[in-house]
């Protein structure tokens, strides 16, 4: 075999080995700091992930941060019933994993996973993902928490349909164990497996879905 062909073959083999490897998700960008996004950010930071929460204004992010701190106080009251010092340490450690931003394009450059939990509007979600697709590194997985929109329609706004899936959490996120991990016909097995592992790392019970249950029920 000619040396150029051997080199090409070796490159192809190493690329497919790399793309077949599950992604260990450490850095998470959560977009939308409302009811769901704040809950997702809280749980991800509490389980040791580095989390950046994004919303449109600093005032909205202040409200999200307050709701996360209140949520952590509630959770730690149960977790560390007679150990207020351990509770304070847990809250401090969790908050040290957490930061906020109003500029998603600037924060996705080193993120492993983007979880979108913004307004339930296909056009607005597509506009966001189309933009982030240009700024996020190649390995970054995109996921939407949409309740009713087809994940395929959102994934089609990007060039990374194989690295796009649904992560459908339930309200209140810190309490509800179930997460639907949604695989479109274009989602790669590696992406799906990485999202399943991430959900387990959050302490959740992931279930595999082709479509989220609310979208299915709403027809
Ligand atoms: P919400 O209205 O509480 O929060 C949405 C947040 O997104 C707001 O803070 C808003 O300022 C922000 N936002 C809107 N456009 C943005 C943009 N372009 N960039 C950055 N931030 C933006 O909404 P909620 O209830 O948290 O829902 C979010 C998503 O989660 C929706 O897709 C919804 O279908 C889904 N979902 C909601 C559940 C629920 O029980 N509320 C349950 C499961 C999924």
PDB file of C-alpha atoms and ligand atoms in Angstrom:
ATOM      1  CA  UNK A   1       0.000   0.000   0.000  1.00  0.00           C
ATOM      2  CA  UNK A   2       1.337   3.465  -0.887  1.00  0.00           C
ATOM      3  CA  UNK A   3       2.405   5.538   2.078  1.00  0.00           C
ATOM      4  CA  UNK A   4      -0.192   8.281   1.381  1.00  0.00           C
ATOM      5  CA  UNK A   5      -3.013   5.670   1.403  1.00  0.00           C
ATOM      6  CA  UNK A   6      -1.653   4.143   4.617  1.00  0.00           C
ATOM      7  CA  UNK A   7      -1.605   7.571   6.254  1.00  0.00           C
ATOM      8  CA  UNK A   8      -5.183   8.284   5.096  1.00  0.00           C
ATOM      9  CA  UNK A   9      -6.375   4.903   6.411  1.00  0.00           C
ATOM     10  CA  UNK A  10      -4.638   5.506   9.763  1.00  0.00           C
ATOM     11  CA  UNK A  11      -6.232   8.965  10.006  1.00  0.00           C
ATOM     12  CA  UNK A  12      -9.702   7.582   9.227  1.00  0.00           C
ATOM     13  CA  UNK A  13      -9.276   4.793  11.787  1.00  0.00           C
ATOM     14  CA  UNK A  14      -8.165   7.190  14.518  1.00  0.00           C
ATOM     15  CA  UNK A  15     -11.055   9.585  13.705  1.00  0.00           C
ATOM     16  CA  UNK A  16     -13.667   6.841  13.901  1.00  0.00           C
ATOM     17  CA  UNK A  17     -12.128   5.531  17.153  1.00  0.00           C
ATOM     18  CA  UNK A  18     -12.308   9.041  18.617  1.00  0.00           C
ATOM     19  CA  UNK A  19     -15.895   9.611  17.486  1.00  0.00           C
ATOM     20  CA  UNK A  20     -16.937   6.194  18.826  1.00  0.00           C
ATOM     21  CA  UNK A  21     -15.673   7.120  22.307  1.00  0.00           C
ATOM     22  CA  UNK A  22     -18.243   8.380  24.789  1.00  0.00           C
ATOM     23  CA  UNK A  23     -17.771  11.948  25.928  1.00  0.00           C
ATOM     24  CA  UNK A  24     -17.149  12.423  29.650  1.00  0.00           C
ATOM     25  CA  UNK A  25     -19.190  15.560  30.231  1.00  0.00           C
ATOM     26  CA  UNK A  26     -17.506  17.857  32.756  1.00  0.00           C
ATOM     27  CA  UNK A  27     -18.380  21.370  31.586  1.00  0.00           C
ATOM     28  CA  UNK A  28     -22.032  22.239  31.003  1.00  0.00           C
ATOM     29  CA  UNK A  29     -23.597  25.392  29.609  1.00  0.00           C
ATOM     30  CA  UNK A  30     -27.271  25.755  30.541  1.00  0.00           C
ATOM     31  CA  UNK A  31     -29.139  28.327  28.460  1.00  0.00           C
ATOM     32  CA  UNK A  32     -32.254  29.822  30.037  1.00  0.00           C
ATOM     33  CA  UNK A  33     -32.255  30.479  33.764  1.00  0.00           C
ATOM     34  CA  UNK A  34     -35.998  30.096  34.357  1.00  0.00           C
ATOM     35  CA  UNK A  35     -37.815  27.347  36.229  1.00  0.00           C
ATOM     36  CA  UNK A  36     -36.177  24.441  34.384  1.00  0.00           C
ATOM     37  CA  UNK A  37     -32.755  25.902  33.521  1.00  0.00           C
ATOM     38  CA  UNK A  38     -32.053  27.005  37.104  1.00  0.00           C
ATOM     39  CA  UNK A  39     -32.998  23.516  38.355  1.00  0.00           C
ATOM     40  CA  UNK A  40     -30.777  21.798  35.786  1.00  0.00           C
ATOM     41  CA  UNK A  41     -27.870  24.121  36.623  1.00  0.00           C
ATOM     42  CA  UNK A  42     -28.333  23.484  40.356  1.00  0.00           C
ATOM     43  CA  UNK A  43     -28.272  19.711  39.993  1.00  0.00           C
ATOM     44  CA  UNK A  44     -25.325  19.738  37.563  1.00  0.00           C
ATOM     45  CA  UNK A  45     -23.231  21.989  39.841  1.00  0.00           C
ATOM     46  CA  UNK A  46     -24.178  19.959  42.941  1.00  0.00           C
ATOM     47  CA  UNK A  47     -22.902  16.799  41.233  1.00  0.00           C
ATOM     48  CA  UNK A  48     -19.478  18.286  40.525  1.00  0.00           C
ATOM     49  CA  UNK A  49     -19.883  19.635  36.992  1.00  0.00           C
ATOM     50  CA  UNK A  50     -18.603  23.047  36.019  1.00  0.00           C
ATOM     51  CA  UNK A  51     -21.729  24.980  35.056  1.00  0.00           C
ATOM     52  CA  UNK A  52     -22.298  28.277  33.286  1.00  0.00           C
ATOM     53  CA  UNK A  53     -25.894  29.469  33.340  1.00  0.00           C
ATOM     54  CA  UNK A  54     -26.887  31.866  30.556  1.00  0.00           C
ATOM     55  CA  UNK A  55     -29.858  34.200  30.331  1.00  0.00           C
ATOM     56  CA  UNK A  56     -30.680  37.461  28.629  1.00  0.00           C
ATOM     57  CA  UNK A  57     -29.971  39.919  31.420  1.00  0.00           C
ATOM     58  CA  UNK A  58     -27.983  40.143  34.651  1.00  0.00           C
ATOM     59  CA  UNK A  59     -31.209  40.817  36.573  1.00  0.00           C
ATOM     60  CA  UNK A  60     -32.719  37.550  35.358  1.00  0.00           C
ATOM     61  CA  UNK A  61     -29.507  35.741  36.276  1.00  0.00           C
ATOM     62  CA  UNK A  62     -29.581  37.270  39.766  1.00  0.00           C
ATOM     63  CA  UNK A  63     -33.060  35.785  40.231  1.00  0.00           C
ATOM     64  CA  UNK A  64     -31.845  32.405  38.929  1.00  0.00           C
ATOM     65  CA  UNK A  65     -28.849  32.444  41.278  1.00  0.00           C
ATOM     66  CA  UNK A  66     -31.103  33.282  44.232  1.00  0.00           C
ATOM     67  CA  UNK A  67     -33.463  30.440  43.342  1.00  0.00           C
ATOM     68  CA  UNK A  68     -30.480  28.058  43.096  1.00  0.00           C
ATOM     69  CA  UNK A  69     -29.168  29.147  46.511  1.00  0.00           C
ATOM     70  CA  UNK A  70     -32.634  28.710  48.037  1.00  0.00           C
ATOM     71  CA  UNK A  71     -32.943  25.326  46.347  1.00  0.00           C
ATOM     72  CA  UNK A  72     -29.593  24.223  47.745  1.00  0.00           C
ATOM     73  CA  UNK A  73     -30.622  25.288  51.244  1.00  0.00           C
ATOM     74  CA  UNK A  74     -33.766  23.152  50.948  1.00  0.00           C
ATOM     75  CA  UNK A  75     -31.851  20.135  49.626  1.00  0.00           C
ATOM     76  CA  UNK A  76     -29.082  20.334  52.236  1.00  0.00           C
ATOM     77  CA  UNK A  77     -31.600  20.647  55.087  1.00  0.00           C
ATOM     78  CA  UNK A  78     -32.622  17.078  54.263  1.00  0.00           C
ATOM     79  CA  UNK A  79     -29.173  15.802  53.268  1.00  0.00           C
ATOM     80  CA  UNK A  80     -27.336  17.133  56.342  1.00  0.00           C
ATOM     81  CA  UNK A  81     -30.126  17.317  58.908  1.00  0.00           C
ATOM     82  CA  UNK A  82     -27.923  17.669  62.023  1.00  0.00           C
ATOM     83  CA  UNK A  83     -24.758  18.931  60.349  1.00  0.00           C
ATOM     84  CA  UNK A  84     -25.177  22.612  59.421  1.00  0.00           C
ATOM     85  CA  UNK A  85     -21.434  22.970  58.798  1.00  0.00           C
ATOM     86  CA  UNK A  86     -21.447  20.133  56.252  1.00  0.00           C
ATOM     87  CA  UNK A  87     -24.498  21.745  54.632  1.00  0.00           C
ATOM     88  CA  UNK A  88     -22.686  25.105  54.331  1.00  0.00           C
ATOM     89  CA  UNK A  89     -19.628  23.388  52.871  1.00  0.00           C
ATOM     90  CA  UNK A  90     -21.762  21.557  50.310  1.00  0.00           C
ATOM     91  CA  UNK A  91     -23.482  24.794  49.271  1.00  0.00           C
ATOM     92  CA  UNK A  92     -20.150  26.655  49.010  1.00  0.00           C
ATOM     93  CA  UNK A  93     -18.609  23.836  46.943  1.00  0.00           C
ATOM     94  CA  UNK A  94     -21.648  23.722  44.632  1.00  0.00           C
ATOM     95  CA  UNK A  95     -21.643  27.485  44.123  1.00  0.00           C
ATOM     96  CA  UNK A  96     -17.907  27.402  43.354  1.00  0.00           C
ATOM     97  CA  UNK A  97     -18.779  25.171  40.363  1.00  0.00           C
ATOM     98  CA  UNK A  98     -21.305  27.702  39.120  1.00  0.00           C
ATOM     99  CA  UNK A  99     -21.086  30.970  37.171  1.00  0.00           C
ATOM    100  CA  UNK A 100     -23.390  33.042  34.963  1.00  0.00           C
ATOM    101  CA  UNK A 101     -23.182  34.887  31.665  1.00  0.00           C
ATOM    102  CA  UNK A 102     -25.348  36.859  29.248  1.00  0.00           C
ATOM    103  CA  UNK A 103     -23.142  35.919  26.288  1.00  0.00           C
ATOM    104  CA  UNK A 104     -23.650  32.287  25.204  1.00  0.00           C
ATOM    105  CA  UNK A 105     -21.302  32.531  22.219  1.00  0.00           C
ATOM    106  CA  UNK A 106     -18.456  33.514  24.536  1.00  0.00           C
ATOM    107  CA  UNK A 107     -18.967  30.686  27.021  1.00  0.00           C
ATOM    108  CA  UNK A 108     -19.504  27.672  24.747  1.00  0.00           C
ATOM    109  CA  UNK A 109     -15.927  27.673  23.418  1.00  0.00           C
ATOM    110  CA  UNK A 110     -14.820  25.141  26.034  1.00  0.00           C
ATOM    111  CA  UNK A 111     -18.042  23.405  26.953  1.00  0.00           C
ATOM    112  CA  UNK A 112     -18.825  19.697  26.566  1.00  0.00           C
ATOM    113  CA  UNK A 113     -22.600  20.044  26.656  1.00  0.00           C
ATOM    114  CA  UNK A 114     -25.132  22.790  25.960  1.00  0.00           C
ATOM    115  CA  UNK A 115     -28.527  22.208  27.582  1.00  0.00           C
ATOM    116  CA  UNK A 116     -31.114  24.622  26.242  1.00  0.00           C
ATOM    117  CA  UNK A 117     -34.128  25.526  28.425  1.00  0.00           C
ATOM    118  CA  UNK A 118     -35.345  28.791  26.897  1.00  0.00           C
ATOM    119  CA  UNK A 119     -38.778  29.881  25.709  1.00  0.00           C
ATOM    120  CA  UNK A 120     -40.817  27.167  23.953  1.00  0.00           C
ATOM    121  CA  UNK A 121     -40.574  28.646  20.446  1.00  0.00           C
ATOM    122  CA  UNK A 122     -39.005  26.765  17.542  1.00  0.00           C
ATOM    123  CA  UNK A 123     -37.755  29.865  15.749  1.00  0.00           C
ATOM    124  CA  UNK A 124     -36.069  31.270  18.851  1.00  0.00           C
ATOM    125  CA  UNK A 125     -34.483  27.911  19.737  1.00  0.00           C
ATOM    126  CA  UNK A 126     -33.267  27.432  16.157  1.00  0.00           C
ATOM    127  CA  UNK A 127     -31.758  30.904  16.033  1.00  0.00           C
ATOM    128  CA  UNK A 128     -29.870  30.210  19.272  1.00  0.00           C
ATOM    129  CA  UNK A 129     -28.517  26.805  18.202  1.00  0.00           C
ATOM    130  CA  UNK A 130     -27.590  28.012  14.698  1.00  0.00           C
ATOM    131  CA  UNK A 131     -25.450  30.701  16.295  1.00  0.00           C
ATOM    132  CA  UNK A 132     -23.891  28.452  18.935  1.00  0.00           C
ATOM    133  CA  UNK A 133     -23.033  25.853  16.283  1.00  0.00           C
ATOM    134  CA  UNK A 134     -20.477  28.333  14.939  1.00  0.00           C
ATOM    135  CA  UNK A 135     -18.823  28.952  18.304  1.00  0.00           C
ATOM    136  CA  UNK A 136     -18.894  25.595  20.102  1.00  0.00           C
ATOM    137  CA  UNK A 137     -16.048  23.126  19.545  1.00  0.00           C
ATOM    138  CA  UNK A 138     -16.627  20.086  17.389  1.00  0.00           C
ATOM    139  CA  UNK A 139     -16.963  17.674  20.315  1.00  0.00           C
ATOM    140  CA  UNK A 140     -19.702  19.676  22.063  1.00  0.00           C
ATOM    141  CA  UNK A 141     -23.076  17.956  22.367  1.00  0.00           C
ATOM    142  CA  UNK A 142     -26.232  20.054  22.085  1.00  0.00           C
ATOM    143  CA  UNK A 143     -29.447  19.115  23.901  1.00  0.00           C
ATOM    144  CA  UNK A 144     -32.874  20.702  24.211  1.00  0.00           C
ATOM    145  CA  UNK A 145     -35.238  20.393  27.175  1.00  0.00           C
ATOM    146  CA  UNK A 146     -38.265  21.170  24.987  1.00  0.00           C
ATOM    147  CA  UNK A 147     -41.587  19.721  26.095  1.00  0.00           C
ATOM    148  CA  UNK A 148     -43.432  19.802  22.814  1.00  0.00           C
ATOM    149  CA  UNK A 149     -41.166  20.589  19.854  1.00  0.00           C
ATOM    150  CA  UNK A 150     -39.628  17.815  17.732  1.00  0.00           C
ATOM    151  CA  UNK A 151     -35.916  17.508  18.556  1.00  0.00           C
ATOM    152  CA  UNK A 152     -35.186  16.780  14.874  1.00  0.00           C
ATOM    153  CA  UNK A 153     -36.593  20.176  13.874  1.00  0.00           C
ATOM    154  CA  UNK A 154     -34.267  21.903  16.338  1.00  0.00           C
ATOM    155  CA  UNK A 155     -31.247  19.736  15.437  1.00  0.00           C
ATOM    156  CA  UNK A 156     -31.725  20.659  11.776  1.00  0.00           C
ATOM    157  CA  UNK A 157     -30.754  24.254  12.561  1.00  0.00           C
ATOM    158  CA  UNK A 158     -27.203  23.013  13.207  1.00  0.00           C
ATOM    159  CA  UNK A 159     -24.529  21.102  11.320  1.00  0.00           C
ATOM    160  CA  UNK A 160     -24.126  18.657  14.231  1.00  0.00           C
ATOM    161  CA  UNK A 161     -27.299  16.582  13.998  1.00  0.00           C
ATOM    162  CA  UNK A 162     -25.304  13.522  15.139  1.00  0.00           C
ATOM    163  CA  UNK A 163     -24.301  15.374  18.325  1.00  0.00           C
ATOM    164  CA  UNK A 164     -27.816  16.597  19.114  1.00  0.00           C
ATOM    165  CA  UNK A 165     -30.407  15.015  21.379  1.00  0.00           C
ATOM    166  CA  UNK A 166     -33.170  15.749  23.823  1.00  0.00           C
ATOM    167  CA  UNK A 167     -32.724  15.918  27.590  1.00  0.00           C
ATOM    168  CA  UNK A 168     -36.217  16.295  29.000  1.00  0.00           C
ATOM    169  CA  UNK A 169     -36.222  16.997  32.731  1.00  0.00           C
ATOM    170  CA  UNK A 170     -39.308  17.248  34.920  1.00  0.00           C
ATOM    171  CA  UNK A 171     -40.304  19.996  37.338  1.00  0.00           C
ATOM    172  CA  UNK A 172     -38.991  20.460  40.015  1.00  0.00           C
ATOM    173  CA  UNK A 173     -35.670  19.269  38.572  1.00  0.00           C
ATOM    174  CA  UNK A 174     -33.837  18.767  41.916  1.00  0.00           C
ATOM    175  CA  UNK A 175     -36.632  16.442  43.129  1.00  0.00           C
ATOM    176  CA  UNK A 176     -37.751  14.565  40.021  1.00  0.00           C
ATOM    177  CA  UNK A 177     -35.645  11.492  39.241  1.00  0.00           C
ATOM    178  CA  UNK A 178     -36.804  10.857  35.686  1.00  0.00           C
ATOM    179  CA  UNK A 179     -35.020  12.267  32.617  1.00  0.00           C
ATOM    180  CA  UNK A 180     -36.051  11.389  29.081  1.00  0.00           C
ATOM    181  CA  UNK A 181     -33.043  11.065  26.795  1.00  0.00           C
ATOM    182  CA  UNK A 182     -34.311  11.576  23.276  1.00  0.00           C
ATOM    183  CA  UNK A 183     -32.544  10.114  20.263  1.00  0.00           C
ATOM    184  CA  UNK A 184     -33.466  11.329  16.795  1.00  0.00           C
ATOM    185  CA  UNK A 185     -32.714   9.214  13.716  1.00  0.00           C
ATOM    186  CA  UNK A 186     -29.574  11.355  13.330  1.00  0.00           C
ATOM    187  CA  UNK A 187     -28.317  11.232  16.933  1.00  0.00           C
ATOM    188  CA  UNK A 188     -25.200   9.048  17.082  1.00  0.00           C
ATOM    189  CA  UNK A 189     -25.084   6.155  19.532  1.00  0.00           C
ATOM    190  CA  UNK A 190     -22.034   7.796  21.143  1.00  0.00           C
ATOM    191  CA  UNK A 191     -23.975  11.011  21.743  1.00  0.00           C
ATOM    192  CA  UNK A 192     -26.935   9.094  23.144  1.00  0.00           C
ATOM    193  CA  UNK A 193     -24.674   7.058  25.458  1.00  0.00           C
ATOM    194  CA  UNK A 194     -22.910  10.232  26.626  1.00  0.00           C
ATOM    195  CA  UNK A 195     -26.278  11.842  27.469  1.00  0.00           C
ATOM    196  CA  UNK A 196     -27.395   8.710  29.332  1.00  0.00           C
ATOM    197  CA  UNK A 197     -24.143   8.731  31.347  1.00  0.00           C
ATOM    198  CA  UNK A 198     -24.506  12.444  32.059  1.00  0.00           C
ATOM    199  CA  UNK A 199     -28.067  11.928  33.337  1.00  0.00           C
ATOM    200  CA  UNK A 200     -26.852   9.134  35.633  1.00  0.00           C
ATOM    201  CA  UNK A 201     -24.001  11.379  36.854  1.00  0.00           C
ATOM    202  CA  UNK A 202     -26.702  13.871  37.894  1.00  0.00           C
ATOM    203  CA  UNK A 203     -28.207  11.133  40.064  1.00  0.00           C
ATOM    204  CA  UNK A 204     -31.190  10.796  37.731  1.00  0.00           C
ATOM    205  CA  UNK A 205     -32.896   7.800  36.190  1.00  0.00           C
ATOM    206  CA  UNK A 206     -32.688   8.235  32.420  1.00  0.00           C
ATOM    207  CA  UNK A 207     -35.107   6.542  30.057  1.00  0.00           C
ATOM    208  CA  UNK A 208     -34.526   6.238  26.339  1.00  0.00           C
ATOM    209  CA  UNK A 209     -37.105   7.872  24.054  1.00  0.00           C
ATOM    210  CA  UNK A 210     -37.568   8.459  20.341  1.00  0.00           C
ATOM    211  CA  UNK A 211     -39.728  11.478  21.122  1.00  0.00           C
ATOM    212  CA  UNK A 212     -40.454  13.244  24.398  1.00  0.00           C
ATOM    213  CA  UNK A 213     -43.634  12.048  26.092  1.00  0.00           C
ATOM    214  CA  UNK A 214     -45.286  15.490  26.149  1.00  0.00           C
ATOM    215  CA  UNK A 215     -44.718  15.974  22.400  1.00  0.00           C
ATOM    216  CA  UNK A 216     -46.157  12.490  21.840  1.00  0.00           C
ATOM    217  CA  UNK A 217     -49.226  13.242  23.938  1.00  0.00           C
ATOM    218  CA  UNK A 218     -49.808  16.608  22.262  1.00  0.00           C
ATOM    219  CA  UNK A 219     -49.851  14.802  18.951  1.00  0.00           C
TER     220      UNK A 219
HETATM  221  P1  LIG B   1     -39.193  29.885  31.876  1.00  0.00           P
HETATM  222  O1  LIG B   1     -40.047  30.884  31.188  1.00  0.00           O
HETATM  223  O2  LIG B   1     -39.315  29.700  33.345  1.00  0.00           O
HETATM  224  O3  LIG B   1     -37.644  30.181  31.554  1.00  0.00           O
HETATM  225  C1  LIG B   1     -37.167  30.451  30.280  1.00  0.00           C
HETATM  226  C2  LIG B   1     -35.952  31.340  30.460  1.00  0.00           C
HETATM  227  O4  LIG B   1     -35.278  31.429  29.195  1.00  0.00           O
HETATM  228  C3  LIG B   1     -36.285  32.778  30.876  1.00  0.00           C
HETATM  229  O5  LIG B   1     -35.514  33.108  32.032  1.00  0.00           O
HETATM  230  C4  LIG B   1     -35.900  33.619  29.668  1.00  0.00           C
HETATM  231  O6  LIG B   1     -35.394  34.904  30.017  1.00  0.00           O
HETATM  232  C5  LIG B   1     -34.824  32.754  29.038  1.00  0.00           C
HETATM  233  N1  LIG B   1     -34.612  32.994  27.609  1.00  0.00           N
HETATM  234  C6  LIG B   1     -35.540  33.156  26.640  1.00  0.00           C
HETATM  235  N2  LIG B   1     -34.955  33.320  25.449  1.00  0.00           N
HETATM  236  C7  LIG B   1     -33.604  33.238  25.671  1.00  0.00           C
HETATM  237  C8  LIG B   1     -32.464  33.324  24.830  1.00  0.00           C
HETATM  238  N3  LIG B   1     -32.573  33.517  23.522  1.00  0.00           N
HETATM  239  N4  LIG B   1     -31.240  33.198  25.401  1.00  0.00           N
HETATM  240  C9  LIG B   1     -31.108  33.000  26.726  1.00  0.00           C
HETATM  241  N5  LIG B   1     -32.161  32.905  27.564  1.00  0.00           N
HETATM  242  C10 LIG B   1     -33.385  33.030  27.044  1.00  0.00           C
HETATM  243  O7  LIG B   1     -39.443  28.496  31.104  1.00  0.00           O
HETATM  244  P2  LIG B   1     -39.304  26.996  31.653  1.00  0.00           P
HETATM  245  O8  LIG B   1     -40.582  26.580  32.270  1.00  0.00           O
HETATM  246  O9  LIG B   1     -38.062  26.890  32.439  1.00  0.00           O
HETATM  247  O10 LIG B   1     -39.180  26.177  30.279  1.00  0.00           O
HETATM  248  C11 LIG B   1     -37.990  26.190  29.532  1.00  0.00           C
HETATM  249  C12 LIG B   1     -38.017  25.017  28.561  1.00  0.00           C
HETATM  250  O11 LIG B   1     -38.176  23.803  29.302  1.00  0.00           O
HETATM  251  C13 LIG B   1     -39.154  25.053  27.544  1.00  0.00           C
HETATM  252  O12 LIG B   1     -38.683  24.553  26.325  1.00  0.00           O
HETATM  253  C14 LIG B   1     -40.193  24.106  28.146  1.00  0.00           C
HETATM  254  O13 LIG B   1     -40.998  23.492  27.169  1.00  0.00           O
HETATM  255  C15 LIG B   1     -39.299  23.073  28.803  1.00  0.00           C
HETATM  256  N6  LIG B   1     -39.889  22.339  29.915  1.00  0.00           N
HETATM  257  C16 LIG B   1     -40.655  22.983  30.861  1.00  0.00           C
HETATM  258  C17 LIG B   1     -41.207  22.255  31.927  1.00  0.00           C
HETATM  259  C18 LIG B   1     -42.004  22.947  32.981  1.00  0.00           C
HETATM  260  O14 LIG B   1     -42.632  22.230  33.808  1.00  0.00           O
HETATM  261  N7  LIG B   1     -42.014  24.289  33.047  1.00  0.00           N
HETATM  262  C19 LIG B   1     -40.992  20.796  32.058  1.00  0.00           C
HETATM  263  C20 LIG B   1     -40.095  20.246  31.050  1.00  0.00           C
HETATM  264  C21 LIG B   1     -39.611  20.982  30.016  1.00  0.00           C
END
